Short mmCIF file of C-alpha atoms in Angstrom, two decimals:
data_model
loop_
_atom_site.label_atom_id
_atom_site.label_comp_id
_atom_site.label_asym_id
_atom_site.label_seq_id
_atom_site.Cartn_x
_atom_site.Cartn_y
_atom_site.Cartn_z
CA MET A 1325 -35.91 -170.12 -122.55
CA THR A 1326 -39.47 -170.46 -121.33
CA ASN A 1327 -38.64 -169.06 -117.87
CA THR A 1328 -36.92 -166.01 -119.41
CA THR A 1329 -39.84 -165.07 -121.61
CA ALA A 1330 -42.22 -165.54 -118.71
CA THR A 1331 -40.39 -163.04 -116.58
CA LEU A 1332 -39.81 -160.41 -119.27
CA PRO A 1333 -43.32 -158.88 -119.17
CA VAL A 1334 -43.05 -158.38 -115.37
CA LEU A 1335 -39.71 -156.57 -115.55
CA ALA A 1336 -40.71 -154.56 -118.57
CA ARG A 1337 -43.91 -153.30 -116.94
CA TRP A 1338 -42.96 -149.83 -115.71
CA PRO A 1339 -45.26 -148.65 -112.93
CA GLY A 1340 -46.72 -145.18 -112.70
CA LEU A 1341 -46.07 -142.84 -109.80
CA GLY A 1342 -49.49 -143.56 -108.32
CA GLY A 1343 -50.19 -141.48 -105.23
CA TRP A 1344 -46.76 -139.85 -105.52
CA ASN A 1345 -48.18 -137.83 -108.41
CA LEU A 1346 -49.94 -135.73 -105.79
CA TYR A 1347 -46.57 -135.19 -104.05
CA PHE A 1348 -44.94 -133.83 -107.22
CA LEU A 1349 -47.99 -131.82 -108.29
CA ALA A 1350 -48.04 -130.16 -104.86
CA LYS A 1351 -44.39 -129.24 -105.32
CA PHE A 1352 -45.13 -127.74 -108.74
CA LEU A 1353 -47.86 -125.62 -107.12
CA LEU A 1354 -45.47 -124.39 -104.42
CA VAL A 1355 -42.81 -123.60 -107.02
CA ALA A 1356 -45.36 -121.53 -108.93
CA LEU A 1357 -46.21 -119.66 -105.71
CA GLY A 1358 -42.51 -119.00 -105.04
CA MET A 1359 -42.61 -121.01 -101.81
CA LEU A 1360 -40.15 -123.76 -102.76
CA ASP A 1361 -36.46 -123.84 -103.67
CA PHE A 1362 -36.87 -126.85 -105.95
CA GLN A 1363 -33.78 -129.08 -106.24
CA VAL A 1364 -34.10 -130.70 -109.65
CA LEU A 1365 -31.55 -133.54 -109.52
CA PRO A 1366 -32.65 -135.06 -106.17
CA ASN A 1367 -36.30 -134.96 -107.33
CA LEU A 1368 -35.46 -136.62 -110.64
CA LEU A 1369 -33.56 -139.36 -108.81
CA PHE A 1370 -36.47 -139.82 -106.42
CA ALA A 1371 -38.92 -140.14 -109.32
CA ALA A 1372 -36.61 -142.68 -111.00
CA PHE A 1373 -36.44 -144.64 -107.75
CA LEU A 1374 -40.25 -144.80 -107.71
CA LEU A 1375 -40.55 -145.77 -111.39
CA VAL A 1376 -37.99 -148.57 -111.75
CA PRO A 1377 -39.89 -151.88 -112.13
CA LEU A 1378 -39.29 -154.41 -109.36
CA PRO A 1379 -40.23 -158.09 -109.30
CA GLY A 1380 -42.20 -159.36 -106.36
CA THR A 1381 -44.81 -157.66 -104.23
CA TRP A 1382 -42.60 -157.48 -101.14
CA LEU A 1383 -39.94 -155.44 -102.95
CA ARG A 1384 -42.54 -152.96 -104.16
CA VAL A 1385 -44.01 -152.65 -100.67
CA ALA A 1386 -40.53 -152.17 -99.19
CA ARG A 1387 -39.85 -149.42 -101.74
CA GLN A 1388 -43.03 -147.58 -100.75
CA LEU A 1389 -42.13 -147.79 -97.05
CA LEU A 1390 -38.64 -146.48 -97.77
CA ALA A 1391 -39.97 -143.74 -100.05
CA VAL A 1392 -42.02 -142.07 -97.30
CA PRO A 1393 -39.09 -140.82 -95.11
CA ILE A 1394 -37.09 -140.03 -98.25
CA GLY A 1395 -39.96 -137.97 -99.64
CA VAL A 1396 -40.44 -136.08 -96.37
CA ALA A 1397 -36.72 -135.30 -96.10
CA LEU A 1398 -36.55 -134.22 -99.74
CA PHE A 1399 -39.60 -132.00 -99.32
CA TYR A 1400 -37.97 -130.21 -96.35
CA GLN A 1401 -34.74 -129.86 -98.30
CA ASP A 1402 -36.69 -128.17 -101.08
CA THR A 1403 -38.05 -125.52 -98.72
CA TRP A 1404 -36.17 -122.34 -97.92
CA PHE A 1405 -36.01 -123.33 -94.24
CA PRO A 1406 -32.59 -123.83 -92.60
CA PRO A 1407 -31.41 -127.42 -92.02
CA PHE A 1408 -33.49 -129.16 -89.35
CA SER A 1409 -30.30 -129.85 -87.42
CA ARG A 1410 -30.12 -126.13 -86.59
CA LEU A 1411 -33.34 -126.39 -84.55
CA LEU A 1412 -31.97 -129.36 -82.62
CA ALA A 1413 -28.77 -127.40 -81.97
CA GLN A 1414 -30.70 -124.71 -80.05
CA PRO A 1415 -30.95 -125.93 -76.43
CA GLY A 1416 -33.03 -122.89 -75.47
CA VAL A 1417 -35.97 -124.30 -77.47
CA LEU A 1418 -36.56 -126.72 -74.59
CA ASP A 1419 -37.25 -123.73 -72.30
CA PHE A 1420 -40.14 -122.36 -74.36
CA SER A 1421 -43.49 -122.25 -72.57
CA TRP A 1422 -46.36 -124.41 -73.86
CA ASP A 1423 -48.29 -121.27 -74.81
CA TYR A 1424 -45.41 -120.14 -76.99
CA LEU A 1425 -44.89 -123.58 -78.56
CA LEU A 1426 -48.57 -123.70 -79.52
CA GLU A 1427 -48.30 -120.21 -80.99
CA LEU A 1428 -45.28 -121.26 -83.06
CA LEU A 1429 -47.11 -124.37 -84.24
CA GLY A 1430 -49.98 -122.21 -85.48
CA ARG A 1431 -47.58 -120.22 -87.66
CA PHE A 1432 -46.85 -123.28 -89.76
CA ILE A 1433 -50.44 -123.20 -91.03
CA ASN A 1434 -50.96 -121.05 -94.10
CA TRP A 1435 -54.73 -121.18 -94.69
CA ASN A 1436 -54.48 -119.84 -98.25
CA LEU A 1437 -52.01 -122.59 -99.04
CA VAL A 1438 -54.21 -125.18 -97.32
CA GLY A 1439 -57.10 -124.10 -99.55
CA ALA A 1440 -54.97 -124.32 -102.70
CA LEU A 1441 -53.73 -127.80 -101.76
CA ALA A 1442 -57.30 -128.92 -101.02
CA LEU A 1443 -58.33 -127.87 -104.54
CA LEU A 1444 -55.31 -129.69 -105.92
CA LEU A 1445 -56.36 -132.85 -104.07
CA VAL A 1446 -59.90 -132.67 -105.48
CA GLY A 1447 -58.53 -132.13 -108.98
CA TYR A 1448 -56.14 -135.06 -108.58
CA LEU A 1449 -58.86 -137.44 -107.34
CA TYR A 1450 -61.05 -136.50 -110.29
CA LEU A 1451 -58.48 -136.40 -113.10
CA ARG A 1452 -56.61 -139.58 -112.19
CA HIS A 1453 -59.45 -141.59 -113.76
CA TRP A 1454 -59.15 -139.68 -117.05
CA LEU A 1455 -55.49 -138.72 -117.44
CA ARG A 1456 -52.18 -140.51 -117.01
CA LEU A 1457 -50.87 -138.12 -114.36
CA SER A 1458 -47.47 -139.81 -114.19
CA THR A 1459 -46.76 -138.45 -117.66
CA LEU A 1460 -47.80 -134.98 -116.50
CA SER A 1461 -45.54 -135.21 -113.42
CA LEU A 1462 -42.55 -136.35 -115.47
CA LEU A 1463 -43.10 -133.58 -118.02
CA GLY A 1464 -43.17 -131.10 -115.13
CA LEU A 1465 -39.88 -132.45 -113.76
CA VAL A 1466 -38.26 -132.23 -117.20
CA TRP A 1467 -39.57 -128.67 -117.65
CA LEU A 1468 -38.08 -127.59 -114.31
CA ALA A 1469 -34.83 -129.37 -115.14
CA ILE A 1470 -34.54 -127.48 -118.43
CA GLY A 1471 -35.37 -124.22 -116.67
CA SER A 1472 -32.59 -124.78 -114.13
CA LEU A 1473 -29.87 -125.11 -116.78
CA PRO A 1474 -27.44 -122.14 -116.60
CA LEU A 1475 -27.75 -119.59 -119.35
CA PRO A 1476 -24.61 -118.45 -121.22
CA GLY A 1477 -22.79 -115.93 -119.04
CA ALA A 1478 -24.89 -116.64 -115.95
CA GLY A 1479 -23.07 -116.75 -112.64
CA GLN A 1480 -20.43 -114.25 -113.75
CA VAL A 1481 -19.69 -111.26 -111.57
CA PRO A 1482 -20.39 -107.98 -113.36
CA SER A 1483 -17.20 -106.31 -114.47
CA ALA A 1484 -16.05 -103.28 -112.51
CA THR A 1485 -15.36 -101.59 -115.83
CA ALA A 1486 -18.91 -101.96 -117.06
CA SER A 1487 -20.60 -98.83 -118.25
CA ALA A 1488 -22.06 -96.74 -115.46
CA THR A 1489 -25.18 -96.24 -117.52
CA ALA A 1490 -25.82 -99.95 -118.03
CA GLU A 1491 -28.73 -101.59 -116.27
CA PRO A 1492 -27.64 -103.36 -113.04
CA VAL A 1493 -27.08 -107.09 -113.48
CA HIS A 1494 -28.13 -109.26 -110.54
CA ALA A 1495 -26.23 -112.38 -111.60
CA SER A 1496 -25.05 -114.64 -108.81
CA ALA A 1497 -21.44 -114.13 -107.78
CA ASP A 1498 -19.45 -117.37 -107.62
CA ASN A 1499 -18.25 -118.95 -104.39
CA ALA A 1500 -14.61 -117.96 -104.83
CA THR A 1501 -15.53 -114.31 -105.35
CA LEU A 1502 -17.73 -114.11 -102.25
CA ASP A 1503 -15.29 -116.06 -100.09
CA SER A 1504 -12.48 -113.71 -101.08
CA TRP A 1505 -14.63 -110.62 -100.55
CA LEU A 1506 -15.67 -111.78 -97.07
CA GLU A 1507 -12.10 -112.61 -96.08
CA GLN A 1508 -10.95 -109.15 -97.17
CA PHE A 1509 -13.84 -107.59 -95.23
CA PHE A 1510 -12.78 -109.17 -91.94
CA THR A 1511 -9.12 -108.35 -92.61
CA ARG A 1512 -10.01 -104.66 -93.03
CA GLU A 1513 -12.23 -104.71 -89.95
CA GLN A 1514 -9.46 -106.11 -87.75
CA ALA A 1515 -7.42 -102.99 -88.35
CA ARG A 1516 -10.16 -100.50 -87.37
CA VAL A 1517 -10.46 -99.12 -83.85
CA THR A 1518 -11.92 -96.02 -82.20
CA ALA A 1519 -9.23 -93.67 -80.84
CA PHE A 1520 -10.70 -92.29 -77.61
CA PRO A 1521 -9.25 -88.98 -76.36
CA ALA A 1522 -7.27 -88.62 -73.17
CA PRO A 1523 -9.20 -87.45 -70.08
CA LYS A 1524 -9.97 -83.73 -70.33
CA ALA A 1525 -9.42 -81.30 -67.49
CA ASP A 1526 -12.12 -78.95 -68.80
CA GLU A 1527 -14.72 -81.63 -69.47
CA GLN A 1528 -18.42 -81.13 -68.92
CA PRO A 1529 -19.58 -84.31 -67.13
CA PHE A 1530 -22.37 -86.30 -68.76
CA ASP A 1531 -23.90 -89.77 -68.54
CA LEU A 1532 -24.25 -92.28 -71.36
CA LEU A 1533 -27.28 -94.60 -71.43
CA VAL A 1534 -27.25 -97.37 -74.04
CA ILE A 1535 -30.77 -98.81 -74.32
CA ASN A 1536 -30.44 -102.17 -76.06
CA ILE A 1537 -33.88 -103.31 -77.27
CA CYS A 1538 -34.60 -106.84 -78.44
CA SER A 1539 -36.75 -107.40 -81.55
CA LEU A 1540 -36.97 -103.95 -83.15
CA ALA A 1541 -36.19 -103.39 -86.84
CA TRP A 1542 -37.37 -100.90 -89.42
CA ASP A 1543 -39.22 -103.73 -91.14
CA ASP A 1544 -41.18 -104.48 -87.94
CA LEU A 1545 -42.13 -100.83 -87.49
CA SER A 1546 -43.36 -100.66 -91.08
CA ALA A 1547 -45.38 -103.85 -90.60
CA VAL A 1548 -47.38 -102.33 -87.70
CA GLY A 1549 -47.52 -98.74 -88.97
CA LEU A 1550 -45.10 -97.33 -86.38
CA ARG A 1551 -42.20 -96.28 -88.57
CA ASP A 1552 -43.07 -92.67 -87.79
CA ASN A 1553 -43.61 -92.62 -84.05
CA PRO A 1554 -43.40 -89.89 -81.38
CA LEU A 1555 -40.34 -91.36 -79.68
CA PHE A 1556 -38.13 -91.34 -82.77
CA SER A 1557 -39.28 -87.86 -83.75
CA ARG A 1558 -37.81 -86.60 -80.45
CA LEU A 1559 -34.33 -87.96 -81.15
CA ASP A 1560 -31.50 -85.74 -82.36
CA VAL A 1561 -29.80 -88.32 -84.60
CA ILE A 1562 -31.07 -91.40 -86.42
CA PHE A 1563 -28.93 -93.92 -88.32
CA ASP A 1564 -30.96 -94.91 -91.38
CA GLN A 1565 -28.74 -97.79 -92.53
CA PHE A 1566 -27.45 -99.36 -89.31
CA ASN A 1567 -26.62 -103.07 -89.52
CA SER A 1568 -26.90 -105.07 -86.29
CA ALA A 1569 -24.74 -107.81 -87.89
CA THR A 1570 -26.66 -110.60 -86.16
CA SER A 1571 -30.19 -111.79 -85.41
CA TYR A 1572 -29.70 -113.21 -81.91
CA SER A 1573 -29.53 -111.44 -78.55
CA GLY A 1574 -26.29 -112.72 -77.05
CA PRO A 1575 -24.12 -111.94 -80.09
CA ALA A 1576 -25.89 -108.57 -80.48
CA ALA A 1577 -25.05 -107.54 -76.90
CA ILE A 1578 -21.43 -108.59 -77.37
CA ARG A 1579 -21.19 -106.53 -80.54
CA VAL A 1580 -22.51 -103.44 -78.74
CA LEU A 1581 -20.08 -103.88 -75.88
CA ARG A 1582 -17.20 -104.41 -78.35
CA ALA A 1583 -18.26 -101.48 -80.52
CA SER A 1584 -14.87 -99.77 -80.39
CA CYS A 1585 -13.30 -102.18 -82.89
CA GLY A 1586 -14.26 -103.20 -86.40
CA GLN A 1587 -16.76 -105.96 -87.01
CA SER A 1588 -15.69 -109.38 -85.80
CA SER A 1589 -16.74 -112.72 -87.24
CA HIS A 1590 -19.36 -114.61 -85.24
CA ALA A 1591 -16.77 -117.11 -84.02
CA GLY A 1592 -14.51 -114.24 -82.94
CA LEU A 1593 -17.20 -112.97 -80.54
CA TYR A 1594 -16.50 -115.93 -78.27
CA GLN A 1595 -12.77 -115.35 -78.15
CA GLY A 1596 -11.04 -112.77 -75.98
CA ALA A 1597 -11.13 -109.19 -77.24
CA PRO A 1598 -8.44 -106.52 -76.68
CA GLU A 1599 -9.48 -104.03 -74.01
CA GLN A 1600 -9.38 -101.25 -76.60
CA CYS A 1601 -12.39 -102.90 -78.28
CA LEU A 1602 -14.59 -102.67 -75.16
CA LEU A 1603 -16.70 -99.51 -75.34
CA PHE A 1604 -17.49 -99.35 -71.64
CA GLN A 1605 -13.87 -100.01 -70.66
CA ASN A 1606 -12.79 -97.10 -72.87
CA LEU A 1607 -15.35 -94.95 -71.07
CA ALA A 1608 -14.13 -96.22 -67.68
CA LYS A 1609 -10.67 -94.83 -68.50
CA LEU A 1610 -12.37 -91.46 -68.94
CA GLY A 1611 -13.97 -91.70 -65.51
CA PHE A 1612 -17.31 -93.34 -66.36
CA GLN A 1613 -18.72 -95.75 -63.79
CA SER A 1614 -20.12 -98.80 -65.63
CA ASN A 1615 -23.62 -100.10 -64.85
CA THR A 1616 -25.59 -103.09 -66.15
CA LEU A 1617 -29.37 -103.30 -66.05
CA LEU A 1618 -31.96 -105.75 -67.45
CA ASN A 1619 -35.74 -105.96 -67.28
CA HIS A 1620 -35.46 -109.77 -67.32
CA SER A 1621 -33.42 -112.44 -65.56
CA GLY A 1622 -30.78 -112.81 -68.27
CA HIS A 1623 -30.66 -116.57 -67.72
CA PHE A 1624 -32.07 -117.65 -71.09
CA ASP A 1625 -29.22 -118.86 -73.30
CA ASN A 1626 -26.82 -117.47 -70.63
CA PHE A 1627 -27.33 -113.92 -71.84
CA ILE A 1628 -25.92 -112.46 -68.62
CA GLY A 1629 -22.76 -114.52 -69.08
CA ASP A 1630 -22.24 -113.01 -72.54
CA ILE A 1631 -22.37 -109.55 -70.95
CA THR A 1632 -20.16 -110.12 -67.92
CA ARG A 1633 -17.45 -111.71 -70.07
CA GLN A 1634 -17.05 -108.26 -71.66
CA GLN A 1635 -15.86 -106.91 -68.27
CA MET A 1636 -19.30 -105.57 -67.40
CA PRO A 1637 -20.64 -105.71 -63.81
CA GLN A 1638 -23.56 -107.87 -62.74
CA PRO A 1639 -26.95 -106.10 -62.95
CA GLY A 1640 -27.51 -103.76 -60.03
CA MET A 1641 -31.18 -104.81 -59.78
CA ARG A 1642 -33.13 -108.02 -60.39
CA ASN A 1643 -36.24 -108.32 -62.48
CA THR A 1644 -37.98 -109.87 -59.49
CA ASP A 1645 -37.54 -106.58 -57.60
CA PHE A 1646 -40.41 -105.19 -59.72
CA PRO A 1647 -44.03 -106.14 -60.44
CA ARG A 1648 -44.50 -108.30 -63.52
CA ALA A 1649 -45.45 -106.31 -66.59
CA LEU A 1650 -45.04 -109.18 -69.03
CA VAL A 1651 -44.40 -112.91 -68.96
CA GLY A 1652 -41.70 -114.06 -71.33
CA PHE A 1653 -41.75 -116.75 -73.98
CA ASP A 1654 -40.07 -119.03 -71.42
CA GLY A 1655 -42.52 -118.20 -68.63
CA SER A 1656 -40.14 -115.87 -66.77
CA PRO A 1657 -41.23 -112.45 -65.41
CA ILE A 1658 -40.39 -109.25 -67.31
CA ALA A 1659 -40.47 -105.88 -65.57
CA SER A 1660 -41.79 -102.60 -66.94
CA ASP A 1661 -39.07 -100.64 -68.73
CA LEU A 1662 -40.17 -97.42 -67.04
CA ASP A 1663 -40.16 -99.01 -63.57
CA VAL A 1664 -36.62 -100.33 -63.99
CA LEU A 1665 -35.13 -97.21 -65.60
CA ARG A 1666 -36.91 -94.84 -63.22
CA ARG A 1667 -35.62 -96.62 -60.09
CA TRP A 1668 -32.09 -96.80 -61.50
CA TRP A 1669 -32.18 -93.08 -62.36
CA GLY A 1670 -33.30 -92.28 -58.83
CA GLN A 1671 -30.25 -94.11 -57.49
CA ARG A 1672 -27.97 -92.51 -60.04
CA LYS A 1673 -29.04 -88.98 -59.01
CA GLY A 1674 -28.00 -89.83 -55.46
CA SER A 1675 -24.57 -91.02 -56.60
CA ALA A 1676 -21.46 -88.84 -56.34
CA ALA A 1677 -20.04 -90.17 -59.63
CA GLU A 1678 -19.50 -87.45 -62.24
CA HIS A 1679 -19.84 -89.83 -65.18
CA VAL A 1680 -22.01 -92.93 -65.36
CA SER A 1681 -22.41 -95.31 -68.30
CA LEU A 1682 -25.35 -97.72 -68.43
CA PHE A 1683 -25.98 -100.78 -70.58
CA TYR A 1684 -29.70 -101.52 -70.33
CA ASN A 1685 -31.25 -104.51 -72.12
CA SER A 1686 -35.00 -104.85 -72.65
CA ILE A 1687 -36.88 -107.86 -74.03
CA SER A 1688 -40.33 -106.27 -73.85
CA LEU A 1689 -40.81 -106.76 -77.62
CA HIS A 1690 -39.56 -110.33 -77.78
CA ASP A 1691 -41.69 -112.81 -79.67
CA GLY A 1692 -44.12 -114.77 -77.50
CA ASN A 1693 -44.34 -112.34 -74.55
CA ARG A 1694 -47.73 -112.03 -72.84
CA ILE A 1695 -49.09 -109.00 -70.96
CA VAL A 1696 -49.97 -109.45 -67.29
CA THR A 1697 -53.60 -108.55 -66.59
CA ALA A 1698 -55.01 -106.84 -63.48
CA ASP A 1699 -56.09 -110.17 -61.95
CA GLY A 1700 -52.58 -111.60 -62.25
CA GLY A 1701 -53.30 -113.66 -65.34
CA THR A 1702 -51.82 -113.16 -68.78
CA ARG A 1703 -53.13 -112.52 -72.27
CA VAL A 1704 -51.68 -112.39 -75.74
CA ALA A 1705 -50.56 -108.92 -76.80
CA ASP A 1706 -49.70 -108.13 -80.38
CA TYR A 1707 -46.45 -106.45 -81.34
CA ALA A 1708 -48.01 -103.03 -81.97
CA THR A 1709 -49.56 -102.93 -78.48
CA ARG A 1710 -46.27 -103.76 -76.80
CA ALA A 1711 -44.28 -101.40 -79.03
CA ASN A 1712 -46.61 -98.50 -78.29
CA ARG A 1713 -46.28 -99.16 -74.58
CA LEU A 1714 -42.48 -99.39 -74.79
CA PHE A 1715 -42.21 -96.16 -76.79
CA GLY A 1716 -44.54 -94.41 -74.35
CA GLU A 1717 -42.49 -95.52 -71.34
CA LEU A 1718 -39.21 -94.50 -72.95
CA GLY A 1719 -40.75 -91.12 -73.84
CA THR A 1720 -41.78 -90.62 -70.20
CA PHE A 1721 -38.26 -91.55 -69.10
CA LEU A 1722 -36.77 -88.97 -71.49
CA ASP A 1723 -39.09 -86.37 -69.92
CA GLU A 1724 -37.70 -87.19 -66.48
CA LEU A 1725 -34.12 -86.98 -67.74
CA GLU A 1726 -34.81 -83.56 -69.22
CA ARG A 1727 -36.36 -82.31 -65.97
CA SER A 1728 -33.30 -83.44 -64.02
CA GLY A 1729 -31.09 -80.76 -65.58
CA ARG A 1730 -28.22 -83.22 -66.06
CA ARG A 1731 -26.30 -83.83 -69.29
CA VAL A 1732 -27.24 -87.23 -70.67
CA VAL A 1733 -26.65 -89.01 -73.96
CA VAL A 1734 -29.31 -91.66 -74.62
CA ALA A 1735 -28.48 -94.16 -77.37
CA ILE A 1736 -31.28 -96.47 -78.51
CA VAL A 1737 -29.59 -99.49 -80.09
CA PRO A 1738 -31.85 -102.44 -81.02
CA GLU A 1739 -30.36 -105.93 -80.98
CA HIS A 1740 -32.13 -107.18 -84.09
CA GLY A 1741 -35.61 -107.33 -85.56
CA ALA A 1742 -38.58 -109.50 -84.62
CA ALA A 1743 -39.11 -110.94 -88.14
CA LEU A 1744 -42.80 -110.14 -87.79
CA HIS A 1745 -44.02 -111.26 -91.19
CA GLY A 1746 -41.32 -113.81 -91.96
CA ASP A 1747 -40.30 -114.62 -95.52
CA ARG A 1748 -39.97 -117.54 -97.89
CA MET A 1749 -37.05 -118.95 -95.88
CA GLN A 1750 -38.24 -118.41 -92.32
CA LEU A 1751 -41.52 -118.36 -90.46
CA SER A 1752 -42.66 -115.30 -88.57
CA GLY A 1753 -40.42 -114.93 -85.52
CA MET A 1754 -37.72 -117.21 -86.91
CA ARG A 1755 -34.30 -115.54 -87.05
CA GLU A 1756 -31.76 -118.25 -87.85
CA ILE A 1757 -30.78 -116.53 -91.10
CA PRO A 1758 -29.84 -112.87 -90.41
CA THR A 1759 -31.52 -111.37 -93.46
CA PRO A 1760 -31.44 -107.60 -94.06
CA SER A 1761 -35.05 -107.20 -92.92
CA ILE A 1762 -33.95 -108.47 -89.48
CA THR A 1763 -30.57 -106.76 -89.15
CA HIS A 1764 -31.58 -103.32 -90.50
CA VAL A 1765 -32.37 -101.65 -87.17
CA PRO A 1766 -33.29 -98.08 -86.11
CA VAL A 1767 -30.47 -96.64 -84.02
CA GLY A 1768 -30.93 -93.15 -82.61
CA LEU A 1769 -29.44 -90.75 -80.05
CA LYS A 1770 -30.86 -88.03 -77.85
CA PHE A 1771 -28.60 -85.32 -76.36
CA ILE A 1772 -30.14 -83.96 -73.17
CA GLY A 1773 -28.89 -80.83 -71.42
CA MET A 1774 -26.33 -80.09 -74.13
CA GLY A 1775 -27.83 -76.97 -75.65
CA GLN A 1776 -29.39 -78.64 -78.68
CA PRO A 1777 -31.83 -76.52 -80.70
CA ALA A 1778 -35.40 -77.69 -81.17
CA ARG A 1779 -35.41 -79.79 -84.36
CA ILE A 1780 -38.32 -80.35 -86.69
CA GLU A 1781 -36.90 -83.81 -87.37
CA PRO A 1782 -33.76 -85.73 -86.38
CA LEU A 1783 -30.48 -85.40 -88.22
CA ARG A 1784 -29.94 -88.43 -90.45
CA VAL A 1785 -26.89 -90.63 -90.99
CA THR A 1786 -27.65 -92.19 -94.37
CA ALA A 1787 -24.44 -94.13 -95.02
CA PRO A 1788 -24.25 -97.87 -94.17
CA THR A 1789 -22.96 -98.07 -90.61
CA SER A 1790 -22.61 -100.41 -87.67
CA TYR A 1791 -21.30 -100.35 -84.10
CA LEU A 1792 -17.95 -98.71 -84.87
CA ALA A 1793 -19.79 -95.54 -85.96
CA LEU A 1794 -21.64 -95.52 -82.64
CA SER A 1795 -18.37 -95.84 -80.68
CA GLU A 1796 -16.77 -93.09 -82.77
CA LEU A 1797 -19.69 -90.77 -82.14
CA VAL A 1798 -19.50 -91.35 -78.37
CA SER A 1799 -15.78 -90.58 -78.47
CA ARG A 1800 -16.44 -87.36 -80.39
CA VAL A 1801 -19.13 -86.32 -77.91
CA TYR A 1802 -16.63 -86.57 -75.04
CA ALA A 1803 -13.99 -84.67 -77.03
CA GLY A 1804 -16.52 -82.00 -78.07
CA LEU A 1805 -17.78 -81.23 -74.57
CA GLY A 1806 -15.02 -78.93 -73.45
CA GLN A 1807 -15.59 -75.32 -72.56
CA GLN A 1808 -18.15 -74.86 -75.33
CA GLN A 1809 -21.70 -74.65 -74.03
CA ALA A 1810 -23.52 -76.41 -76.86
CA LEU A 1811 -22.55 -79.60 -78.59
CA ASP A 1812 -22.01 -79.32 -82.36
CA VAL A 1813 -23.93 -82.45 -83.34
CA PRO A 1814 -23.95 -81.87 -87.14
CA GLY A 1815 -20.18 -81.56 -87.02
CA LEU A 1816 -19.85 -84.78 -85.04
CA LEU A 1817 -21.68 -86.71 -87.75
CA THR A 1818 -19.18 -85.83 -90.49
CA ASP A 1819 -17.28 -88.80 -91.94
CA LEU A 1820 -18.38 -91.37 -89.40
CA PRO A 1821 -16.89 -94.80 -90.22
CA THR A 1822 -19.00 -96.83 -92.62
CA THR A 1823 -19.34 -100.62 -92.58
CA GLU A 1824 -20.42 -102.93 -95.39
CA GLN A 1825 -23.42 -105.12 -94.67
CA VAL A 1826 -22.29 -108.48 -93.33
CA ALA A 1827 -24.31 -110.48 -90.79
CA GLU A 1828 -23.80 -113.84 -89.12
CA THR A 1829 -25.24 -116.36 -86.71
CA SER A 1830 -23.78 -119.72 -85.78
CA GLY A 1831 -25.90 -121.22 -88.55
CA ALA A 1832 -25.69 -118.75 -91.45
CA GLN A 1833 -23.75 -115.92 -93.08
CA VAL A 1834 -25.31 -113.11 -95.11
CA VAL A 1835 -23.44 -110.55 -97.21
CA ASN A 1836 -24.50 -107.71 -99.43
CA TYR A 1837 -22.38 -107.82 -102.58
CA GLN A 1838 -22.91 -105.31 -105.37
CA GLY A 1839 -26.42 -104.54 -104.18
CA ARG A 1840 -27.57 -108.16 -103.88
CA SER A 1841 -27.82 -110.24 -100.70
CA TYR A 1842 -26.30 -113.72 -100.57
CA MET A 1843 -26.36 -116.34 -97.83
CA ARG A 1844 -24.45 -119.46 -96.88
CA LEU A 1845 -25.79 -121.92 -94.34
CA GLN A 1846 -23.59 -123.77 -91.89
CA GLY A 1847 -22.05 -126.89 -93.39
CA GLN A 1848 -22.79 -125.85 -96.96
CA PRO A 1849 -19.96 -124.70 -99.23
CA ASP A 1850 -22.09 -122.75 -101.68
CA TRP A 1851 -23.43 -119.22 -101.49
CA GLN A 1852 -26.90 -118.62 -102.86
CA PRO A 1853 -28.87 -115.44 -103.55
CA ILE A 1854 -31.50 -114.62 -100.96
CA PRO A 1855 -34.84 -114.86 -102.76
CA GLU A 1856 -36.48 -111.49 -103.23
CA GLU A 1857 -39.91 -111.20 -101.68
CA ARG A 1858 -42.77 -110.77 -104.08
CA PRO A 1859 -44.84 -107.58 -103.68
#
């Protein structure tokens, strides 16, 4: 009896959270700033693990040692960042240059947040002598737990019969609803295909140049004040709501080259595609000679392999055939867009082919690129500087095409955005989750030598579209260039196929359902709303 009563005070003495109070208070601060996706149950369990009284000093020390990796892992889980395993699954990360790795490391530092956390630390060190902060931390956890309880009717999908005048409800759709919707989307897309015309005896020969630009989205242009730029004002057609459907280069190139069929799932991109889906093969049947051109090596992440598997030829020129204009994020040379396109165009003018189709890929805007200086060194160049140079070079190239007197259709089709300012889920430059700000890209076309009137501004395609609309428009251009002298572009834009906004990478899916964007990360069964950015 004496031994039992002697041990009771030790077991009944519940410890405080001690230094872990600072851990939870920091989380509360981040939740208030909208920078944390706080998971209530794991944090409550972690707090309970820290509070349970243990006999013996060695058990308490062991608990503290075990709590450190658990706390770090739980903190990362509470962020909006993708699972850490996704970074380890990207072998290309090992090819990044040291300059680029240091630049990425610097992006993790938010100086405003550092200042706020420093003030929190000072407040904690001062108040811990006057207040029982463990009570404050536990009250905060309980408050967040109560706030996370579902409200009556939450999570229900708005009824299709709701009044049209009612305010829109942004309640989360449930998993079954979104799974079913996505399955139906891909089923519908499998049945869609562009019907190209038969070869025409009275055709007017023209060339098609698809300029595929890495890291260019409307959001990026707005961020650097280039949404209204001289290059885009020269175009005849601009797609305002074009969805690139991915945020990585290889899948983006495949989707362009397979534009003649409806949108495939990400996994389907790496399976064989029917020949009728291949845009450049459809053009080859009409007499177009296919060409491939890059201003880089194409070796990173086997980009060139993704292209050639779509029955495209190897590039006719190497990036090392030109002076370095930039050095890539992996240390490889990048040629000037104007140098590459100008030399190719010189060769094309000497060719006897009536029709030529070109797939040109440029990474001049890719994150981490450095400009080559006159002495052969390199320096950091911001996005706006490189974008202005790219637009200027493409504008000069359009001038040369116009002076040639040939009929040419130039299609500017960005791969994806650069994610310049990042968001609550991803750092600047991080594109694992294909959010709308990354996949909403400016696609435009210029019709040269086809009798187009001078336009004050481009014609606009305002409906949500993707690659199938581009393929359909190319098909209509060929069909419309018969004996008529001028191409009826406004007529060609009528009833182009629309595509709902779905985007994927190997690590995430994003859908737009009833005006709200939802995402699902690889290995997770649940969909969750994408957090809206605060103004």
